Tab-separated table of C-alpha atoms in Angstrom:
chain	number	residue	atom	x	y	z
A	266	MET	CA	-122.012	-36.431	0.821
A	267	SER	CA	-118.564	-37.966	1.212
A	268	LYS	CA	-117.817	-41.373	2.674
A	269	THR	CA	-114.698	-42.657	4.356
A	270	LEU	CA	-113.808	-46.186	5.383
A	271	GLU	CA	-112.018	-46.135	8.740
A	272	LEU	CA	-109.852	-49.105	9.711
A	273	LEU	CA	-109.398	-49.241	13.489
A	274	PHE	CA	-106.325	-50.853	15.041
A	275	GLU	CA	-104.744	-50.958	18.494
A	276	ASN	CA	-101.068	-50.136	18.997
A	277	GLU	CA	-98.547	-51.376	21.586
A	278	GLU	CA	-99.596	-48.637	24.029
A	279	GLY	CA	-103.233	-49.795	23.841
A	280	ARG	CA	-104.317	-46.666	21.968
A	281	GLN	CA	-106.526	-46.639	18.885
A	282	VAL	CA	-104.969	-45.976	15.484
A	283	THR	CA	-107.311	-45.041	12.624
A	284	VAL	CA	-106.435	-45.485	8.951
A	285	SER	CA	-108.848	-43.619	6.641
A	286	VAL	CA	-109.653	-44.644	3.068
A	287	ASP	CA	-111.533	-42.027	1.038
A	288	GLN	CA	-114.343	-43.043	-1.316
A	289	PRO	CA	-114.478	-46.779	-0.548
A	290	ILE	CA	-115.997	-49.161	-3.071
A	291	GLU	CA	-119.604	-49.826	-2.144
A	292	PRO	CA	-121.137	-51.957	-0.939
A	293	VAL	CA	-118.225	-52.523	1.434
A	294	ASP	CA	-117.197	-56.187	1.522
A	295	ALA	CA	-116.603	-57.033	5.196
A	296	ALA	CA	-114.523	-60.115	4.356
A	297	ALA	CA	-112.242	-58.114	2.046
A	298	VAL	CA	-111.837	-55.400	4.691
A	299	ALA	CA	-110.991	-57.983	7.375
A	300	ASN	CA	-108.485	-59.677	5.064
A	301	SER	CA	-106.836	-56.354	4.169
A	302	MET	CA	-106.594	-55.398	7.831
A	303	ALA	CA	-104.994	-58.762	8.644
A	304	VAL	CA	-102.413	-58.216	5.882
A	305	ILE	CA	-101.604	-54.748	7.286
A	306	LEU	CA	-101.337	-56.119	10.835
A	307	ASN	CA	-99.347	-59.273	10.038
A	308	GLY	CA	-97.018	-57.500	7.608
A	309	ASN	CA	-96.071	-54.821	10.149
A	310	THR	CA	-96.901	-52.391	7.343
A	311	LEU	CA	-97.711	-49.370	9.510
A	312	LEU	CA	-96.080	-47.835	12.566
A	313	SER	CA	-97.749	-45.405	14.939
A	314	SER	CA	-96.290	-43.029	17.509
A	315	GLY	CA	-97.392	-45.594	20.109
A	316	GLY	CA	-95.483	-48.436	18.472
A	317	ASP	CA	-96.461	-51.282	16.185
A	318	LEU	CA	-100.068	-52.224	15.514
A	319	VAL	CA	-100.956	-55.255	17.615
A	320	ALA	CA	-104.701	-55.851	17.152
A	321	ILE	CA	-107.691	-55.136	14.942
A	322	ARG	CA	-110.447	-53.191	16.712
A	323	GLY	CA	-112.905	-52.902	13.831
A	324	ALA	CA	-113.936	-50.908	10.788
A	325	ARG	CA	-116.647	-48.405	9.961
A	326	VAL	CA	-117.964	-46.262	7.135
A	327	VAL	CA	-118.336	-42.598	8.051
A	328	GLU	CA	-120.668	-40.367	6.021
A	329	ARG	CA	-120.256	-36.613	6.052
A	330	ASN	CA	-123.015	-34.246	4.976
A	331	VAL	CA	-122.463	-30.516	4.605
A	332	ASN	CA	-125.436	-28.170	4.468
A	333	VAL	CA	-124.703	-24.565	3.592
A	334	ILE	CA	-126.699	-22.033	5.572
A	335	GLU	CA	-127.741	-19.067	3.477
A	336	LEU	CA	-127.290	-15.925	5.531
A	337	PRO	CA	-129.429	-12.807	4.987
């Protein structure tokens, strides 16, 4: 099972921009994530095809499970 932390922002066009972080430290510290996202937003660190990031939409941890199906 792999986990990814997704940081969700909004760009100037109003579209969602997702920044993925593989193998986040667990348990995820919501305050640290919020602070990091604020630094990214306020520092104009990232640019998307829809322009600068203008707002924080949220964050989530995504888990991916792969089950191999044995074929006859």
